[in-house]
Short mmCIF file of C-alpha atoms in Angstrom, two decimals:
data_model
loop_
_atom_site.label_atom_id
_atom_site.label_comp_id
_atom_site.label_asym_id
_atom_site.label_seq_id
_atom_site.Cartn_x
_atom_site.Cartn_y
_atom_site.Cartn_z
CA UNK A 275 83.86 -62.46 -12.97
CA UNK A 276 87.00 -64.38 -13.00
CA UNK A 277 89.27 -61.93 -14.81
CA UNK A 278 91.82 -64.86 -15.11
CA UNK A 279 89.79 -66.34 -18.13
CA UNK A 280 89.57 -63.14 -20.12
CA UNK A 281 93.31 -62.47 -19.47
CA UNK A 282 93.92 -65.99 -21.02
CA UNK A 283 92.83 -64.72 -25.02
CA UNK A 284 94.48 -61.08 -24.71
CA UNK A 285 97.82 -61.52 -22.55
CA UNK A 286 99.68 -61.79 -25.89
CA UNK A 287 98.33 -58.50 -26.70
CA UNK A 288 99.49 -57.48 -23.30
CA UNK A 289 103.13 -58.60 -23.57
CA UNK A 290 103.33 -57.44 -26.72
CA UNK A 291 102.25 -54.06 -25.75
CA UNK A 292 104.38 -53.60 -22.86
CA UNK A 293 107.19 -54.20 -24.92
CA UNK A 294 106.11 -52.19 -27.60
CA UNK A 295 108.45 -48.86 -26.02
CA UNK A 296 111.15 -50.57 -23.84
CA UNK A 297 113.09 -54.56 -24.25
CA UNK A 298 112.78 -56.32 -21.24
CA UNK A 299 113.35 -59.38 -19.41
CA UNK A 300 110.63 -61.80 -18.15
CA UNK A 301 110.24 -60.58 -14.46
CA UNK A 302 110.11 -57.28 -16.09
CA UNK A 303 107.26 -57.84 -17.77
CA UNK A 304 105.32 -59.40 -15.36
CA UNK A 305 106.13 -56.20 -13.21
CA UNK A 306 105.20 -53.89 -16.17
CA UNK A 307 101.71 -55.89 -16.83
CA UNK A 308 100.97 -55.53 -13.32
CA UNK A 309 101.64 -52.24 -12.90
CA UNK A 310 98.99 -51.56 -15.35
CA UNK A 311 96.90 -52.82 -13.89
CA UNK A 312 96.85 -57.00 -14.75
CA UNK A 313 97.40 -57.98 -10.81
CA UNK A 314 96.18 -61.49 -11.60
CA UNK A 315 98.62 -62.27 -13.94
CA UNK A 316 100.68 -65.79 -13.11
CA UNK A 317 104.30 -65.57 -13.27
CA UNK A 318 104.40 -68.76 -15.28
CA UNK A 319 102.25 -67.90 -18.09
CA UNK A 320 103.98 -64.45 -19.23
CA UNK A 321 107.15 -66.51 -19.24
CA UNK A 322 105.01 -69.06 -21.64
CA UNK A 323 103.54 -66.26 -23.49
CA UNK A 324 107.00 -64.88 -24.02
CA UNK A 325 108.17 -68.39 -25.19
CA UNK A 326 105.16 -68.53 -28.16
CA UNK A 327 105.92 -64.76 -29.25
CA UNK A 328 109.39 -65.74 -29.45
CA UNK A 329 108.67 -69.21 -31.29
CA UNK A 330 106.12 -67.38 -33.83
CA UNK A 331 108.47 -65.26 -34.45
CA UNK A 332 107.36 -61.71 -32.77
CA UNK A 333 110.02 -61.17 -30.16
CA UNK A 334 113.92 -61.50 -30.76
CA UNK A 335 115.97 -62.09 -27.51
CA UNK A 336 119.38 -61.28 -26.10
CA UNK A 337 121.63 -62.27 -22.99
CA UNK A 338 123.07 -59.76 -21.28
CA UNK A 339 125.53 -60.60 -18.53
CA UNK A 340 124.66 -60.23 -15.26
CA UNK A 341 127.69 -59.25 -12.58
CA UNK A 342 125.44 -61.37 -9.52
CA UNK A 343 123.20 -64.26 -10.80
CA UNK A 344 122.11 -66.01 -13.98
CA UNK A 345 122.34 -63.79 -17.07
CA UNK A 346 119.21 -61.98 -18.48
CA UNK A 347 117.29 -62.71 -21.24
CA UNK A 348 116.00 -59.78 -23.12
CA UNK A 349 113.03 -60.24 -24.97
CA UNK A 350 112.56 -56.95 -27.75
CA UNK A 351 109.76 -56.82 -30.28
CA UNK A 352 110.26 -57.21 -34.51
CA UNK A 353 108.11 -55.71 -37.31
CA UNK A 354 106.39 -58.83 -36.98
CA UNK A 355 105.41 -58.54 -33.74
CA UNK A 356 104.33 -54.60 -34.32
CA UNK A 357 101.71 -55.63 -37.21
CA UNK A 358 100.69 -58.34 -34.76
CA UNK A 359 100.23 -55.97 -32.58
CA UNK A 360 98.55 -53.16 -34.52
CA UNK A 361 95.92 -55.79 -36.09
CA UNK A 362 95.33 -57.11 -32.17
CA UNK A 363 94.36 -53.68 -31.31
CA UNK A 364 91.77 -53.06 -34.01
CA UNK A 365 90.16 -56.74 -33.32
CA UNK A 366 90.13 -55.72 -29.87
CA UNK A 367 88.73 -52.22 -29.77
CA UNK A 368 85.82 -53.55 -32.30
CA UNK A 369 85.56 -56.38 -30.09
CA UNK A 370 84.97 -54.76 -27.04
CA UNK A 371 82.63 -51.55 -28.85
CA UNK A 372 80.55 -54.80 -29.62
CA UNK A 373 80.01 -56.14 -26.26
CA UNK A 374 79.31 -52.41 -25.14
CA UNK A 375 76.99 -52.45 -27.48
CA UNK A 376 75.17 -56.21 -26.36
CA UNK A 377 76.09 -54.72 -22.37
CA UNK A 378 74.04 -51.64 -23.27
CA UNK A 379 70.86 -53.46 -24.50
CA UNK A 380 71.49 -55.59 -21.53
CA UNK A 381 71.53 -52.82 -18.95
CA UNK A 382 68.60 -50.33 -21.11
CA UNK B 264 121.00 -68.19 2.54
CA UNK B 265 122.56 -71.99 1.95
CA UNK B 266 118.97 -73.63 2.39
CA UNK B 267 117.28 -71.22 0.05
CA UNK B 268 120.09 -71.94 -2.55
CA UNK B 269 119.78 -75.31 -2.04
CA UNK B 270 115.86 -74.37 -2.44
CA UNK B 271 116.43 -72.75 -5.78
CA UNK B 272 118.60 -75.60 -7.24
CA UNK B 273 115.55 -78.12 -6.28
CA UNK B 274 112.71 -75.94 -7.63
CA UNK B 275 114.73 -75.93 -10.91
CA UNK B 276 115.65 -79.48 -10.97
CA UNK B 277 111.80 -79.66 -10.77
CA UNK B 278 111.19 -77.42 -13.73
CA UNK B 279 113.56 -79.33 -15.66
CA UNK B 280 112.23 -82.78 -14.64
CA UNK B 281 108.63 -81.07 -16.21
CA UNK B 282 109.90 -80.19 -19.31
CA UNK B 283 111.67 -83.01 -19.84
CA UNK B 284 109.63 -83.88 -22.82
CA UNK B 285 110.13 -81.15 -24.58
CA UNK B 286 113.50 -80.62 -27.36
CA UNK B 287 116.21 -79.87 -25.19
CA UNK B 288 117.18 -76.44 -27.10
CA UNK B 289 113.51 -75.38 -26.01
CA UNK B 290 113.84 -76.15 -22.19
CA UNK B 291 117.55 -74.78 -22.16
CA UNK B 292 116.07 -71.43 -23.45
CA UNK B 293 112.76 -71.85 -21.01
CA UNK B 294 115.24 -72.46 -18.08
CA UNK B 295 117.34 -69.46 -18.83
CA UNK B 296 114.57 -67.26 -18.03
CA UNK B 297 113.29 -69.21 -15.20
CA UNK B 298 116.37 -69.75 -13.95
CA UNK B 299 116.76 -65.34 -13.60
CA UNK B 300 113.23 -65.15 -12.37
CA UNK B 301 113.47 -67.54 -9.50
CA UNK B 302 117.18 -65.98 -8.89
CA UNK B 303 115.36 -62.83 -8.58
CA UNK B 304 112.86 -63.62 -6.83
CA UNK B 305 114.60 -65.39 -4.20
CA UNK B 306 116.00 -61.65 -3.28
CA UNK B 307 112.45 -60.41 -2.94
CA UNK B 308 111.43 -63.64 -0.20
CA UNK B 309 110.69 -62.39 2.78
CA UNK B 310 111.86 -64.20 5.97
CA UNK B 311 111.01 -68.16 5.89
CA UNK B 312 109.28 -67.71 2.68
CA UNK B 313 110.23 -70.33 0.12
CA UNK B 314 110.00 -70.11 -3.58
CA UNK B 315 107.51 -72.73 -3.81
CA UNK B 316 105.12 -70.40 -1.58
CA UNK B 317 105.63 -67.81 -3.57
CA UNK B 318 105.23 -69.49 -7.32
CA UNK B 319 103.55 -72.59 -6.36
CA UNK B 320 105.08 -75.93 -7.11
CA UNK B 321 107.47 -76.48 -9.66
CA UNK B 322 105.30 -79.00 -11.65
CA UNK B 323 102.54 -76.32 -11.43
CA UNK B 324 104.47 -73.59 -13.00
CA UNK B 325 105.80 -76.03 -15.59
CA UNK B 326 102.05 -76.53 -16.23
CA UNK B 327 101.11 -73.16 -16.92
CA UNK B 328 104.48 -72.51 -18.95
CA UNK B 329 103.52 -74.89 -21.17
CA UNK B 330 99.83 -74.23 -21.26
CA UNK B 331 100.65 -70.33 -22.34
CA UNK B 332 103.31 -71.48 -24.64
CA UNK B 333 101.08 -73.44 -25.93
CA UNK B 334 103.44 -76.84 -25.99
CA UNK B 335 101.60 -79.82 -26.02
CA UNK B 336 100.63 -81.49 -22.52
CA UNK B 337 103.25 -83.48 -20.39
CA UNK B 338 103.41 -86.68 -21.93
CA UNK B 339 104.43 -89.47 -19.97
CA UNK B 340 108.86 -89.76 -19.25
CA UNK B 341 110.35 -92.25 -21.61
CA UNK B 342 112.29 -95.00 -19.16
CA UNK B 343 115.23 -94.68 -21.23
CA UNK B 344 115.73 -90.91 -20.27
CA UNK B 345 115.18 -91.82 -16.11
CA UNK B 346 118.60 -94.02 -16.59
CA UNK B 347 121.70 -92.55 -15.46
CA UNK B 348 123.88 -91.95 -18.22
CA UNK B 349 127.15 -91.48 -17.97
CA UNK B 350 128.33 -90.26 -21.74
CA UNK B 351 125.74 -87.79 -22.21
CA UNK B 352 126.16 -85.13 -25.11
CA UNK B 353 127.17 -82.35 -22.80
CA UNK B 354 129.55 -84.13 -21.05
CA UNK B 355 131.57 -85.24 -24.22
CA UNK B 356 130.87 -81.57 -25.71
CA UNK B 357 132.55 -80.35 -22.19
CA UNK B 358 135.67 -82.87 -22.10
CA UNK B 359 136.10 -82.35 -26.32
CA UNK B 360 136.34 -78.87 -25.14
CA UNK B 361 139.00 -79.68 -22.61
CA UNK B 362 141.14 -81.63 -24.68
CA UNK B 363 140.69 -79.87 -27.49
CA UNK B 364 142.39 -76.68 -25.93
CA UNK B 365 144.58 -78.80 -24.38
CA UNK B 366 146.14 -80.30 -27.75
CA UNK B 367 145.73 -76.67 -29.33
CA UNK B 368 148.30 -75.50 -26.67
CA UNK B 369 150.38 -78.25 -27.52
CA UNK B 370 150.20 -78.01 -30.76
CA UNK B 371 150.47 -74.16 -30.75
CA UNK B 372 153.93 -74.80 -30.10
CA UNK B 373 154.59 -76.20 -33.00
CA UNK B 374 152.33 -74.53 -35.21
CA UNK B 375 154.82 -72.03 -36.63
CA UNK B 376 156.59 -75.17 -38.32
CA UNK B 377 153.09 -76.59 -39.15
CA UNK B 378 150.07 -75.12 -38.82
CA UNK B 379 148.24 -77.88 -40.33
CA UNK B 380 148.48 -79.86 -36.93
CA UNK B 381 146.06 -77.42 -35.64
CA UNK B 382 143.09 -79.30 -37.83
CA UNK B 383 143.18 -82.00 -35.14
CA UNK B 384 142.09 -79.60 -32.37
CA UNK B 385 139.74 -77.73 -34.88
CA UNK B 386 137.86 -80.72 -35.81
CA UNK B 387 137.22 -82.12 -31.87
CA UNK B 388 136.03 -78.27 -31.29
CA UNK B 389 133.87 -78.25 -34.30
CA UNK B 390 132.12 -81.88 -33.40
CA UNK B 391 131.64 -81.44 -29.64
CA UNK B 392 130.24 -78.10 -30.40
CA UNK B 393 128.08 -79.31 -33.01
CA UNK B 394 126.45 -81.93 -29.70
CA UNK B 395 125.55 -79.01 -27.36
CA UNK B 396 125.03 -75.82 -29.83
CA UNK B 397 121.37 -76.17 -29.91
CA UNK B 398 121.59 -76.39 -26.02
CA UNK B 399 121.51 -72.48 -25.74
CA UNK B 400 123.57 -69.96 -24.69
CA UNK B 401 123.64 -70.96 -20.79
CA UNK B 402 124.99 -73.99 -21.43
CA UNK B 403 123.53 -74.93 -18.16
CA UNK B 404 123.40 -78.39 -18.83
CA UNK B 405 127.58 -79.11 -18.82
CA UNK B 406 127.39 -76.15 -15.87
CA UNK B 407 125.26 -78.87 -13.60
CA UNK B 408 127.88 -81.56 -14.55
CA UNK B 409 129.61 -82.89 -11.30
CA UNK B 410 132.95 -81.96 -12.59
CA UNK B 411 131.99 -78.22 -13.52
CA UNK B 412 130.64 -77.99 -9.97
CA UNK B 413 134.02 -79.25 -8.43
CA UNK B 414 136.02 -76.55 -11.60
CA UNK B 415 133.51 -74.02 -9.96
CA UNK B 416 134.51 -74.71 -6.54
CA UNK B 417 137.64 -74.61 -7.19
CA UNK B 418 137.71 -71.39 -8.65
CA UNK B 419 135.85 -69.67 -6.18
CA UNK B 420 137.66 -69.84 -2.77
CA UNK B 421 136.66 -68.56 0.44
CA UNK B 422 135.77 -64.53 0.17
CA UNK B 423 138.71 -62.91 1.59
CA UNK B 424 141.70 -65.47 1.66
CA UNK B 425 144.88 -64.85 -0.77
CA UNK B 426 143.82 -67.40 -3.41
CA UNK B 427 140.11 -64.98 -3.81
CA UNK B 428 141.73 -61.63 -4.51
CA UNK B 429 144.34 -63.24 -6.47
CA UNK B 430 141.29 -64.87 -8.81
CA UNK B 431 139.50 -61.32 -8.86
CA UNK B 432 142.46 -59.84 -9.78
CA UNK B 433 143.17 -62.01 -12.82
CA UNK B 434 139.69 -61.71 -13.50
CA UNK B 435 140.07 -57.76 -13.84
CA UNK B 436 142.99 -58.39 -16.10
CA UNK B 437 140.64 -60.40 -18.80
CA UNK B 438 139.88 -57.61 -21.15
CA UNK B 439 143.51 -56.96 -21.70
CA UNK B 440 144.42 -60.57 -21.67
CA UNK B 441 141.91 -60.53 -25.12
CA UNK B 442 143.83 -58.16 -26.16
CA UNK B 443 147.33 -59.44 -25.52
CA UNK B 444 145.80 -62.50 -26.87
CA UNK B 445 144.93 -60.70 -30.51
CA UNK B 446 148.52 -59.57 -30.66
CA UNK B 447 150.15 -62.75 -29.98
CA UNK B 448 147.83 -64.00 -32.70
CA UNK B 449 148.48 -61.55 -35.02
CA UNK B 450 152.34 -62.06 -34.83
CA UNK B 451 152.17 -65.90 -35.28
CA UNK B 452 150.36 -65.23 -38.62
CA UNK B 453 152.83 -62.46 -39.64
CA UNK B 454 155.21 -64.93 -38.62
CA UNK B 455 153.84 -67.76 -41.12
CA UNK B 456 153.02 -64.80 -43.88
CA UNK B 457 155.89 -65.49 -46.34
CA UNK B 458 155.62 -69.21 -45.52
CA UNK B 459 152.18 -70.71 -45.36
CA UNK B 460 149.62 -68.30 -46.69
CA UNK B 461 147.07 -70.19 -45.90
CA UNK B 462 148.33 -70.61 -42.25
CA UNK B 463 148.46 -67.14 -42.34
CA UNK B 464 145.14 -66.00 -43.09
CA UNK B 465 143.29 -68.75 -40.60
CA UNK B 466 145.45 -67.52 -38.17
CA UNK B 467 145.24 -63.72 -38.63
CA UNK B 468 141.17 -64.49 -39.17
CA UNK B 469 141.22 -66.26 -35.26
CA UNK B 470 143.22 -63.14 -33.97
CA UNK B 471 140.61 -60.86 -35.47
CA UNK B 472 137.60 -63.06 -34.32
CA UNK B 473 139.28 -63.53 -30.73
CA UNK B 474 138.52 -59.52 -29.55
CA UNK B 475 134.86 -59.77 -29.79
CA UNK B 476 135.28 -63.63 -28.87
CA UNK B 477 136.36 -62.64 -25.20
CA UNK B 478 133.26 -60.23 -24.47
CA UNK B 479 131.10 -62.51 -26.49
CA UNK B 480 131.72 -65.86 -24.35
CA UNK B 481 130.58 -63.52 -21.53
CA UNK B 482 127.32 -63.91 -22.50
CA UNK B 483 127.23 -67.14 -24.39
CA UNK B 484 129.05 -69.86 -23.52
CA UNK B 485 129.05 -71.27 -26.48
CA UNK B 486 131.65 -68.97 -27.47
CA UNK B 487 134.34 -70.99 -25.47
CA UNK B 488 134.87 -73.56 -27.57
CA UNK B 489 136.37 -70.25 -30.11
CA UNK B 490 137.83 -68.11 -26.88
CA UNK B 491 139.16 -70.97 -24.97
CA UNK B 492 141.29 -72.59 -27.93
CA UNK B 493 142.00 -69.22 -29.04
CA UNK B 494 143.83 -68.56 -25.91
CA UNK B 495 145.72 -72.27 -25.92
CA UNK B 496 146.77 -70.91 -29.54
CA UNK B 497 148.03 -68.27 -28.34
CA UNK B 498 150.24 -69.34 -25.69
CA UNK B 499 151.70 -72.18 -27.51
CA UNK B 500 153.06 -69.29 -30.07
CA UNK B 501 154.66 -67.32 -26.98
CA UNK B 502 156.30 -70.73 -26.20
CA UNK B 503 157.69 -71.13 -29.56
CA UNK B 504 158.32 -67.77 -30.41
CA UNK B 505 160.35 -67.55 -26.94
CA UNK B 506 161.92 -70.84 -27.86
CA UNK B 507 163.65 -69.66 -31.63
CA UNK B 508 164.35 -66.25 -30.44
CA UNK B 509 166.61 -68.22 -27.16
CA UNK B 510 167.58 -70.63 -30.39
CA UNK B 511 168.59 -67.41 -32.17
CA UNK B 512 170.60 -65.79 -29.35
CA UNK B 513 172.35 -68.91 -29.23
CA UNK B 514 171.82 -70.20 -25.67
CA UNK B 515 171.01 -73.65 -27.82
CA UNK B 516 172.87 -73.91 -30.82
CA UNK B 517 173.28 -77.24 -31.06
CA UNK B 518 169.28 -78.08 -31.42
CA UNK B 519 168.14 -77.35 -34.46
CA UNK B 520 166.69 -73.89 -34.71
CA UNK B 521 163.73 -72.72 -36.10
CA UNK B 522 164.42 -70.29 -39.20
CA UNK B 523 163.78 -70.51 -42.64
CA UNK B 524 166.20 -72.70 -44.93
CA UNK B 525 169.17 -69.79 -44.82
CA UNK B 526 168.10 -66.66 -46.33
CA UNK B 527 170.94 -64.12 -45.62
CA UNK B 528 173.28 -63.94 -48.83
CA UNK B 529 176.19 -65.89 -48.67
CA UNK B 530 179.29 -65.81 -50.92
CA UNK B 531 181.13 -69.04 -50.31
CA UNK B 532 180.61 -71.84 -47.99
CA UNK B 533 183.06 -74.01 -45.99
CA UNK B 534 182.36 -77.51 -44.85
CA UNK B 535 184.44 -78.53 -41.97
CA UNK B 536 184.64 -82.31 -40.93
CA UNK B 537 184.61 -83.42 -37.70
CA UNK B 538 188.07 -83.01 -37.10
CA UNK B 539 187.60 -79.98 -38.04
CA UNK B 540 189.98 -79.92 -41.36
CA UNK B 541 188.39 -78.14 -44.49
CA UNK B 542 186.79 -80.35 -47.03
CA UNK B 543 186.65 -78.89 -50.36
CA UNK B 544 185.00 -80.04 -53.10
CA UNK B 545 181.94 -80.08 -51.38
CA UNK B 546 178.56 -80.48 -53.69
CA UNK B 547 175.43 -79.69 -52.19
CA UNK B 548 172.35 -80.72 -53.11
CA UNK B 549 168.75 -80.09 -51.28
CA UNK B 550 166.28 -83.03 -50.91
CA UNK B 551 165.12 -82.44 -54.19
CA UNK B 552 168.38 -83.66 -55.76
CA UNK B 553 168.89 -79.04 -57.10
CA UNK B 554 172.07 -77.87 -56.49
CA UNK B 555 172.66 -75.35 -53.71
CA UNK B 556 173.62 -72.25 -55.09
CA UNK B 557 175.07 -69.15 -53.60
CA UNK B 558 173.33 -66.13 -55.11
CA UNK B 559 176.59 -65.23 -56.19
CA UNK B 560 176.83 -65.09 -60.04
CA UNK B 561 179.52 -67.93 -60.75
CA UNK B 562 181.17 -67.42 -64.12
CA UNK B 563 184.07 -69.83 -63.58
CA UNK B 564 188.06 -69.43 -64.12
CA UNK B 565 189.46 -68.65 -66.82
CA UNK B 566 192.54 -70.29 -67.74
CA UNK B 567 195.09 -71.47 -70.61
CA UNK B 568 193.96 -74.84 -71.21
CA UNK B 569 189.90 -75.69 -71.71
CA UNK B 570 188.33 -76.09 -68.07
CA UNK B 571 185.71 -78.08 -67.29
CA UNK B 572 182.98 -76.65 -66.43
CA UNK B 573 182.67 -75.98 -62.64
CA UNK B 574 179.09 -77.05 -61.50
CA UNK B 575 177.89 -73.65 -59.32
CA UNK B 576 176.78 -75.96 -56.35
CA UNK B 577 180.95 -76.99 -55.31
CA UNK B 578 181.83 -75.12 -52.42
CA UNK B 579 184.14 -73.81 -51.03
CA UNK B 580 184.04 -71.72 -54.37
CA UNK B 581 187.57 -70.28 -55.48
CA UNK B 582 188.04 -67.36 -55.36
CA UNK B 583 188.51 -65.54 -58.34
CA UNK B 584 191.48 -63.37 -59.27
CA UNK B 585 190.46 -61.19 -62.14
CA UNK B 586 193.44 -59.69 -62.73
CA UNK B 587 195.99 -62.82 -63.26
CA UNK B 588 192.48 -64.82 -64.16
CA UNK B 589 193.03 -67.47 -61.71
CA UNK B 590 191.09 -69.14 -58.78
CA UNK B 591 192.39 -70.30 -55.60
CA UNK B 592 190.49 -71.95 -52.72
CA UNK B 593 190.70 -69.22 -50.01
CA UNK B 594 190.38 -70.08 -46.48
CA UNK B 595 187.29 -68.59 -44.18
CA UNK B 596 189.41 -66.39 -42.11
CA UNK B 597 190.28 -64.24 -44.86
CA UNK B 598 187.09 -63.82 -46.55
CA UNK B 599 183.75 -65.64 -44.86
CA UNK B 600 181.17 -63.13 -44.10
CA UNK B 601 180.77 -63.56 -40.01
CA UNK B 602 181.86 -66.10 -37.62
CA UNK B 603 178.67 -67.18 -36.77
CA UNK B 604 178.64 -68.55 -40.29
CA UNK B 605 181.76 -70.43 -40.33
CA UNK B 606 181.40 -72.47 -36.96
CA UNK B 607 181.52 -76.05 -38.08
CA UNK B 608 178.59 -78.01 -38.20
CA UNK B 609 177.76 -80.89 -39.08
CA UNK B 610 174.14 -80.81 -39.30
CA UNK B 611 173.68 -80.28 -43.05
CA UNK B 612 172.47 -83.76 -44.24
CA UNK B 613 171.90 -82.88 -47.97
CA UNK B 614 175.88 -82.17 -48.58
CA UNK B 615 176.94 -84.80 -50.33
CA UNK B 616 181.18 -85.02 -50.73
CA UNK B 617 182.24 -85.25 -54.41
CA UNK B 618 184.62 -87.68 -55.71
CA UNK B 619 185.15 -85.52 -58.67
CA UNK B 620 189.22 -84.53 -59.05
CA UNK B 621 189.82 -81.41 -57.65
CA UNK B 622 189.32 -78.33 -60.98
CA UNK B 623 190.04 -75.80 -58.54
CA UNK B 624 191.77 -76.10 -55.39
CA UNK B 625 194.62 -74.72 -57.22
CA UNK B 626 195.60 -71.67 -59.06
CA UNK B 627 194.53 -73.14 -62.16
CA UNK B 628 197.21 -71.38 -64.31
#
């Protein structure tokens, strides 16, 4: 299965979960959500993703000077974004104990 | 390198030809992110690899930018926005800025005297600002102007010649020019203090403001149009306050100086025609039509016969003998407080000669 169409619904989970410890730049998070493990994940669409956060109000963001290059935008997480967060993990874990649950009828 | 700068510049201009639909303030914050992720990723090409390879085509990525941040689909370019225009809003916020600092300097100079000139540059900074602040912090719109490019250009010769280290080494002096800047600030205000409180506490407020404006504009351009002026400001005071203190060494007496109306006590006061011969009966007045009084109690001569009363404001004063009780008109040598006082001059328009027959020229008894 194309994991591309799954990753659409949840990748605001996922950027707000690798934020959740550490502020970081775009590039940065695309690096953080592939190293765990989201290798399909398009350049383009964490930048969008950080755009909506930001817009909704979930993410605050700061420049910070950079001595070669443009300057960095730093994208850090607000309370908002943490109670966005904690309610996206309980959706998701009953979510996916669900479809174990409709998998395991499936597969018995 | 040169191509895959050039190759950068084009895969942005694409982005931005995208987007161009969407608010301006939203695109300038969507290309400041873009703009660091293609920079970055341009270091991680390999050999003959070109951005687009790597990310796709612009109009693609602009696709799924907008598709995640869930902004509405491209919709089609208005004709009015493909037409070259040649006042746009950054370009007037950019030359505002320019002329702005450039009258601030000016009027710097003069700001001591009256600080109220420096509403006109205020009021050009506060309006171009006002046409670019929801632009973002890159600014990147008046940084792709033609003329920034050739500002840019010129500031940024050749790695290695004279002119380069000289620019990195005025660069490495910034910090302390804020600084230096803050303190010539903060003397122009203490300067105004006992004159123009109100002068004094915008311009004290700027000095304080101007440390953190320096760092600040670092990161967000927007910040010039403070740091920039701020700077202009604070030249223009240097200028002045170099030009009264030559004025007050003397090196140009005959311009007049910048000092408040005379506040050292005085006794007496000698007007001198242009010959040079003492006048005496002298009134002055200011513009206000008061007299001009020496601080110096006046209680008049006494004397045989009923005197007139002598008006406080008739210079030169007699002087007063306490012990006969009579008054004589003494000449400066013997009793004016400095020579620097007593040099003619005629400058004083608000003495006005009095026809009034001389009460006191001579002893009086």
């Amino acid at each position: 299965m194309d994991t591309s169409q799954l990753l659409k619904g949840v990748l605001d989970m996922a950027v707000l979960a690798v934020l959740r410890k550490d502020d970081g730049y775009g590039y940065d998070v695309v690096r953080r959500l592939r190293a765990g493990g989201l290798n399909d994940v398009g350049d383009a669409s964490v930048y969008g993703t950080l755009r909506r956060l930001y817009n909704a109000g979930m993410l605050t963001s700061y420049v910070v000077p950079s001595e070669e290059g443009p300057h960095r935008k730093y994208y850090s997480i607000n309370e908002t974004g943490r109670v966005r967060l904690a309610e996206s993990r309980e959706t998701w874990r009953s979510f996916a104990s669900t479809l174990d649950g409709l998998l395991e009828e499936v597969a018995a | 390198m040169n191509t895959q700068a050039l190759g950068i510049e084009h895969y942005l201009a694409g982005m931005r030809a995208a987007l161009d639909d969407l608010p301006p303030n939203e695109v300038a914050e969507i290309m400041e992110d873009v703009e660091a992720h293609v920079a970055e990723l341009s270091t991680e090409l390999r050999e003959n690899e070109t951005i687009e390879q790597r990310l796709g085509p612009p109009e693609q990525y602009a696709q799924e930018l907008r598709q995640a941040a869930g902004y509405p689909p491209r919709t089609e370019r208005l004709p009015v926005t493909t037409k070259k225009q040649l006042l746009t809003r950054p370009r007037v916020a950019a030359w505002g800025l320019v002329i702005a600092t450039g009258v601030t300097l000016l009027a710097g100079a003069a700001s001591l005297k009256e600080p109220a000139i420096l509403l006109v540059p205020a009021v050009v900074l506060v309006l171009s600002l006002a046409l670019v602040h929801e632009r973002g912090a890159a600014q990147q719109e008046i940084m792709n102007l033609p003329e920034t490019h050739r500002l840019q250009k010129w500031l940024s010769p050749e790695a290695g010649t004279p002119a380069d280290r000289a620019i990195t080494y005025l660069r490495s002096l910034q910090p302390a020019w804020w600084l230096v800047r803050a303190a010539l600030l903060g003397l122009g205000a203490v300067l105004l203090a006992g004159r123009d409180i109100l002068g004094f506490l915008v311009i004290a407020a700027i000095a304080v403001v101007s440390v953190f404006a320096g760092p600040r504009a670092k990161v967000d351009r927007r910040w010039l149009w403070f740091s920039l002026p701020a700077s202009a400001l604070a030249v223009g005071l240097l200028f002045q306050m170099i030009d009264v203190t030559a004025n007050q060494l003397g090196y140009n007496s005959s311009r007049q100086s910048y000092q408040a109306p005379i506040v050292e006590t005085y006794q007496n006061i000698y007007a001198y025609d242009e010959n040079g011969k003492l006048l005496t009966n002298v009134l002055l007045y200011d513009q206000d039509g008061n007299p001009i009084n020496a601080p110096q109690q006046y209680y008049g001569c006494r004397g045989s016969d009923p005197q007139p009363m002598i008006p406080a404001n008739r210079y030169p004063r007699p002087k007063i003998d306490y012990e006969n009780g009579t008054c004589y008109t003494v000449a400066p040598s013997e009793d004016a407080p400095s020579s620097t006082q007593s040099t003619p001059s005629s400058s004083s328009g608000s003495a006005t000669s009095s026809s009034v027959p001389p009460t006191s020229v001579s002893p009086s008894k």
